[in-house]
Structure formats: structure tokens, C-alpha cells
Amino acid sequence: MMRLLIYVMALFFYFSELMAYEESKYRLIKKTDIYEIRHYPERLVAQTTYSSKNGNGFRKLFKFIDGSNKSNIEIKMTVPVTEKVINEKITMQFFLPKDFTLENTPAPKDNDIIITSIKEGFYAVIKYSGRLSNNNFVKHKNILHEALLNDGIKMSKIPIKAIYNGPYTLPVLRRNEVMYNIDWE
């Protein structure tokens, strides 16, 4: 039985390595027991905004990178996929691979998708594993928010959910993050 368990775990790690995605690069500025401060350079994203009742953002963005764009080219998946909620509307973003620029990114066929650039900036980030539930996100958002308040760090009002794994990843192996854009000097 133990052999079987070891074999299954080895397969999970093997396939997770095969499915490794390009990750947004950042520079680690500071690390505490609770969170990290990161500096991200300017990044290019495909994004869509939708109401929480019409949760089709992932499908729209995936179709775009899967070749449903005006150039009919496939774009490799990257991580994280991010979400933020503003006025009851969800904005979901797929980061584009580093080889893409505003000039060479294919135009979306879907008018709900825009290609935009996120300015460089500093972010406070807390990592967590487990299910990708709203309760788990809120729990870690509150931990990060409280820690930043205690440390006197000014943050944006809108937390960002960063998702690194596919839906079939075991919860214990998941990497999720909560991020706040912060003022840092």
C-alpha cells in the first residue's frame, strides 16, 4: 500500500513538472513571517470584466489564448491568473508570455477582451494552499490586510486573487495568493 501511495505521489509531481507554466517575474524586496513584498515590472495581460452572475471570464480568455484571435495563433498559458472585484464586477487577467508586446499580440476576436499593460509596482503577497473557495481567499485576505495595517504599509483597497494551478490539482498541492498593490519606497 505504501508503495502505491509513493507511486501516485511521484506521478503527481511528474505531471505537475510537465505542465509547468511561465510565471510572472518579480524581485523579492522583503519577506516576513506572514507576507512578501515584491516588485513586478510592467506586464502585459489579456483581460475581461464580467458580472459575478455571468462567470464566463476564464472561458473567454482561454479561447483567446487557444487561438480564437484575429491571427488564429495559440498563446502559451502562464501563471498566475488573477481576479479582482470592483463594484460587483470581476476583472480576470491572463498574463501574456514575455515574448509578447502590445505590437505583436494578436487582436482578440471577442470585444469583451482587451490587451493592456499593468504598470510596474510593488505588491504585498501572502501565499496559501487549499481549496480555491471564497472563504479561503477572504481568510487570507484578512490576515494580509491586518499584517499590512500593523506594519503601517499603505495598500490599495482592492485585493487581487492569484491562481497558479488548474482545477484538478489536489488542494494540498495548490498555490494561491492574495496580493495588494502597495506604496513602497
mmCIF file of C-alpha atoms in Angstrom:
data_model
loop_
_atom_site.group_PDB
_atom_site.id
_atom_site.type_symbol
_atom_site.label_atom_id
_atom_site.label_comp_id
_atom_site.label_asym_id
_atom_site.label_seq_id
_atom_site.Cartn_x
_atom_site.Cartn_y
_atom_site.Cartn_z
ATOM 1 C CA MET A 1 0.000 0.000 0.000
ATOM 2 C CA MET A 2 2.816 2.408 0.869
ATOM 3 C CA ARG A 3 4.459 1.674 -2.482
ATOM 4 C CA LEU A 4 1.259 2.573 -4.297
ATOM 5 C CA LEU A 5 0.965 5.850 -2.393
ATOM 6 C CA ILE A 6 4.577 6.763 -3.228
ATOM 7 C CA TYR A 7 3.982 5.883 -6.881
ATOM 8 C CA VAL A 8 0.833 8.039 -7.068
ATOM 9 C CA MET A 9 2.604 10.988 -5.422
ATOM 10 C CA ALA A 10 5.536 10.626 -7.843
ATOM 11 C CA LEU A 11 3.101 10.753 -10.758
ATOM 12 C CA PHE A 12 1.516 13.952 -9.413
ATOM 13 C CA PHE A 13 4.907 15.638 -9.159
ATOM 14 C CA TYR A 14 5.994 14.342 -12.571
ATOM 15 C CA PHE A 15 2.897 15.632 -14.332
ATOM 16 C CA SER A 16 2.975 18.924 -12.471
ATOM 17 C CA GLU A 17 6.511 19.467 -13.834
ATOM 18 C CA LEU A 18 5.345 18.645 -17.365
ATOM 19 C CA MET A 19 2.607 21.241 -17.045
ATOM 20 C CA ALA A 20 4.878 23.984 -15.691
ATOM 21 C CA TYR A 21 3.847 27.401 -16.957
ATOM 22 C CA GLU A 22 5.804 30.602 -17.398
ATOM 23 C CA GLU A 23 5.393 32.688 -14.261
ATOM 24 C CA SER A 24 5.371 36.467 -13.973
ATOM 25 C CA LYS A 25 8.852 37.519 -12.898
ATOM 26 C CA TYR A 26 9.341 39.668 -9.831
ATOM 27 C CA ARG A 27 12.070 40.844 -7.471
ATOM 28 C CA LEU A 28 11.682 39.913 -3.812
ATOM 29 C CA ILE A 29 12.107 43.063 -1.722
ATOM 30 C CA LYS A 30 11.263 41.863 1.780
ATOM 31 C CA LYS A 31 9.970 38.711 3.449
ATOM 32 C CA THR A 32 8.225 38.486 6.815
ATOM 33 C CA ASP A 33 6.712 35.514 8.613
ATOM 34 C CA ILE A 34 3.358 36.394 7.046
ATOM 35 C CA TYR A 35 3.916 38.054 3.667
ATOM 36 C CA GLU A 36 6.367 39.086 0.968
ATOM 37 C CA ILE A 37 6.919 42.448 -0.672
ATOM 38 C CA ARG A 38 7.557 42.015 -4.404
ATOM 39 C CA HIS A 39 8.393 44.384 -7.212
ATOM 40 C CA TYR A 40 6.863 43.422 -10.540
ATOM 41 C CA PRO A 41 7.993 45.016 -13.812
ATOM 42 C CA GLU A 42 5.453 46.245 -16.332
ATOM 43 C CA ARG A 43 3.412 43.277 -17.592
ATOM 44 C CA LEU A 44 1.082 42.623 -20.490
ATOM 45 C CA VAL A 45 -2.312 40.979 -19.929
ATOM 46 C CA ALA A 46 -5.414 39.872 -21.738
ATOM 47 C CA GLN A 47 -8.363 40.768 -19.541
ATOM 48 C CA THR A 48 -12.115 40.675 -19.417
ATOM 49 C CA THR A 49 -14.634 42.121 -16.980
ATOM 50 C CA TYR A 50 -17.974 40.495 -16.243
ATOM 51 C CA SER A 51 -20.691 40.337 -13.613
ATOM 52 C CA SER A 52 -20.449 37.676 -10.934
ATOM 53 C CA LYS A 53 -23.729 36.241 -12.252
ATOM 54 C CA ASN A 54 -22.158 35.642 -15.666
ATOM 55 C CA GLY A 55 -18.970 33.780 -14.675
ATOM 56 C CA ASN A 56 -17.511 33.149 -18.106
ATOM 57 C CA GLY A 57 -14.277 35.131 -17.885
ATOM 58 C CA PHE A 58 -11.951 32.150 -17.791
ATOM 59 C CA ARG A 59 -13.628 30.528 -20.801
ATOM 60 C CA LYS A 60 -13.387 33.740 -22.850
ATOM 61 C CA LEU A 61 -9.709 34.267 -22.027
ATOM 62 C CA PHE A 62 -8.840 30.623 -22.588
ATOM 63 C CA LYS A 63 -10.479 30.680 -26.032
ATOM 64 C CA PHE A 64 -8.379 33.758 -26.861
ATOM 65 C CA ILE A 65 -5.074 32.059 -25.987
ATOM 66 C CA ASP A 66 -6.259 28.808 -27.589
ATOM 67 C CA GLY A 67 -6.308 30.503 -31.000
ATOM 68 C CA SER A 68 -9.633 32.327 -31.119
ATOM 69 C CA ASN A 69 -7.944 35.608 -32.006
ATOM 70 C CA LYS A 70 -7.592 37.527 -35.271
ATOM 71 C CA SER A 71 -4.225 35.871 -36.013
ATOM 72 C CA ASN A 72 -5.510 32.381 -35.143
ATOM 73 C CA ILE A 73 -2.376 31.631 -33.112
ATOM 74 C CA GLU A 74 -2.127 29.740 -29.851
ATOM 75 C CA ILE A 75 -0.547 31.519 -26.898
ATOM 76 C CA LYS A 76 1.005 29.514 -24.086
ATOM 77 C CA MET A 77 -0.731 29.604 -20.726
ATOM 78 C CA THR A 78 1.084 31.486 -17.966
ATOM 79 C CA VAL A 79 0.547 31.902 -14.242
ATOM 80 C CA PRO A 80 -0.932 33.390 -12.245
ATOM 81 C CA VAL A 81 -4.442 34.001 -13.461
ATOM 82 C CA THR A 82 -5.698 36.954 -11.429
ATOM 83 C CA GLU A 83 -9.107 38.187 -10.363
ATOM 84 C CA LYS A 84 -10.235 41.323 -8.628
ATOM 85 C CA VAL A 85 -13.723 42.563 -7.829
ATOM 86 C CA ILE A 86 -14.641 46.208 -8.341
ATOM 87 C CA ASN A 87 -18.247 47.391 -7.890
ATOM 88 C CA GLU A 88 -19.583 43.829 -8.128
ATOM 89 C CA LYS A 89 -17.787 43.276 -11.446
ATOM 90 C CA ILE A 90 -14.972 40.730 -11.740
ATOM 91 C CA THR A 91 -11.892 41.515 -13.797
ATOM 92 C CA MET A 92 -9.924 38.410 -14.755
ATOM 93 C CA GLN A 93 -6.463 38.643 -16.291
ATOM 94 C CA PHE A 94 -4.210 36.201 -18.135
ATOM 95 C CA PHE A 95 -0.609 37.381 -18.214
ATOM 96 C CA LEU A 96 0.926 37.045 -21.655
ATOM 97 C CA PRO A 97 4.279 35.309 -22.186
ATOM 98 C CA LYS A 98 7.324 37.582 -22.014
ATOM 99 C CA ASP A 99 7.850 37.446 -25.802
ATOM 100 C CA PHE A 100 4.639 39.374 -26.433
ATOM 101 C CA THR A 101 4.359 43.149 -26.730
ATOM 102 C CA LEU A 102 1.430 45.454 -27.452
ATOM 103 C CA GLU A 103 2.596 45.454 -31.072
ATOM 104 C CA ASN A 104 2.848 41.689 -31.674
ATOM 105 C CA THR A 105 -0.039 40.391 -29.540
ATOM 106 C CA PRO A 106 -2.886 39.130 -31.718
ATOM 107 C CA ALA A 107 -6.079 41.135 -31.535
ATOM 108 C CA PRO A 108 -8.961 39.396 -29.755
ATOM 109 C CA LYS A 109 -11.998 38.380 -31.780
ATOM 110 C CA ASP A 110 -14.132 38.824 -28.663
ATOM 111 C CA ASN A 111 -14.793 42.515 -27.962
ATOM 112 C CA ASP A 112 -15.031 41.766 -24.223
ATOM 113 C CA ILE A 113 -11.291 41.001 -24.141
ATOM 114 C CA ILE A 114 -8.763 43.818 -24.057
ATOM 115 C CA ILE A 115 -4.986 43.699 -24.190
ATOM 116 C CA THR A 116 -3.461 46.113 -21.715
ATOM 117 C CA SER A 117 -0.334 46.773 -19.750
ATOM 118 C CA ILE A 118 -0.078 46.741 -15.971
ATOM 119 C CA LYS A 119 2.386 49.333 -14.712
ATOM 120 C CA GLU A 120 5.335 48.186 -12.682
ATOM 121 C CA GLY A 121 4.732 48.293 -8.973
ATOM 122 C CA PHE A 122 5.116 46.887 -5.502
ATOM 123 C CA TYR A 123 2.802 44.239 -4.113
ATOM 124 C CA ALA A 124 2.353 42.649 -0.707
ATOM 125 C CA VAL A 125 1.616 38.955 -1.156
ATOM 126 C CA ILE A 126 0.510 36.131 1.115
ATOM 127 C CA LYS A 127 0.716 32.536 -0.168
ATOM 128 C CA TYR A 128 -1.731 29.821 0.831
ATOM 129 C CA SER A 129 -2.788 26.372 -0.274
ATOM 130 C CA GLY A 130 -6.094 24.591 -0.057
ATOM 131 C CA ARG A 131 -9.345 24.924 -1.881
ATOM 132 C CA LEU A 132 -9.975 27.875 -4.134
ATOM 133 C CA SER A 133 -13.060 28.885 -2.181
ATOM 134 C CA ASN A 134 -14.141 32.411 -1.433
ATOM 135 C CA ASN A 135 -13.905 31.649 2.308
ATOM 136 C CA ASN A 136 -10.258 30.595 1.961
ATOM 137 C CA PHE A 137 -9.497 33.745 -0.049
ATOM 138 C CA VAL A 138 -11.259 36.038 2.455
ATOM 139 C CA LYS A 139 -9.491 34.381 5.397
ATOM 140 C CA HIS A 140 -6.046 35.042 3.869
ATOM 141 C CA LYS A 141 -7.017 38.491 2.591
ATOM 142 C CA ASN A 142 -7.917 39.435 6.166
ATOM 143 C CA ILE A 143 -4.626 38.051 7.523
ATOM 144 C CA LEU A 144 -2.635 40.042 4.951
ATOM 145 C CA HIS A 145 -4.709 43.199 5.401
ATOM 146 C CA GLU A 146 -4.244 43.130 9.189
ATOM 147 C CA ALA A 147 -0.490 42.488 8.916
ATOM 148 C CA LEU A 148 -0.039 45.393 6.491
ATOM 149 C CA LEU A 149 -2.056 47.718 8.749
ATOM 150 C CA ASN A 150 0.055 46.657 11.747
ATOM 151 C CA ASP A 151 3.237 47.343 9.767
ATOM 152 C CA GLY A 152 1.990 50.765 8.600
ATOM 153 C CA ILE A 153 2.047 49.865 4.901
ATOM 154 C CA LYS A 154 -0.418 51.734 2.695
ATOM 155 C CA MET A 155 -2.273 49.430 0.338
ATOM 156 C CA SER A 156 -4.892 49.624 -2.364
ATOM 157 C CA LYS A 157 -8.443 48.885 -1.304
ATOM 158 C CA ILE A 158 -8.843 46.062 -3.799
ATOM 159 C CA PRO A 159 -7.280 42.672 -3.076
ATOM 160 C CA ILE A 160 -6.181 40.525 -6.008
ATOM 161 C CA LYS A 161 -6.680 36.756 -6.102
ATOM 162 C CA ALA A 162 -3.797 34.992 -7.862
ATOM 163 C CA ILE A 163 -4.380 31.406 -9.010
ATOM 164 C CA TYR A 164 -1.453 29.206 -10.030
ATOM 165 C CA ASN A 165 -2.915 25.720 -10.510
ATOM 166 C CA GLY A 166 -5.555 24.038 -12.609
ATOM 167 C CA PRO A 167 -8.841 22.872 -11.104
ATOM 168 C CA TYR A 168 -7.728 19.238 -10.821
ATOM 169 C CA THR A 169 -4.715 19.951 -8.610
ATOM 170 C CA LEU A 170 -5.093 18.452 -5.164
ATOM 171 C CA PRO A 171 -5.894 21.209 -2.639
ATOM 172 C CA VAL A 172 -2.810 20.419 -0.537
ATOM 173 C CA LEU A 173 -0.600 20.987 -3.630
ATOM 174 C CA ARG A 174 -2.279 24.225 -4.722
ATOM 175 C CA ARG A 175 -0.570 27.584 -4.707
ATOM 176 C CA ASN A 176 -2.894 30.531 -4.265
ATOM 177 C CA GLU A 177 -2.049 34.099 -3.316
ATOM 178 C CA VAL A 178 -3.690 37.284 -2.157
ATOM 179 C CA MET A 179 -1.988 40.453 -3.387
ATOM 180 C CA TYR A 180 -2.358 44.125 -2.577
ATOM 181 C CA ASN A 181 -0.728 46.890 -4.608
ATOM 182 C CA ILE A 182 1.198 48.951 -2.035
ATOM 183 C CA ASP A 183 3.115 52.185 -1.625
ATOM 184 C CA TRP A 184 6.769 51.276 -1.132
ATOM 185 C CA GLU A 185 9.862 53.406 -1.335
#
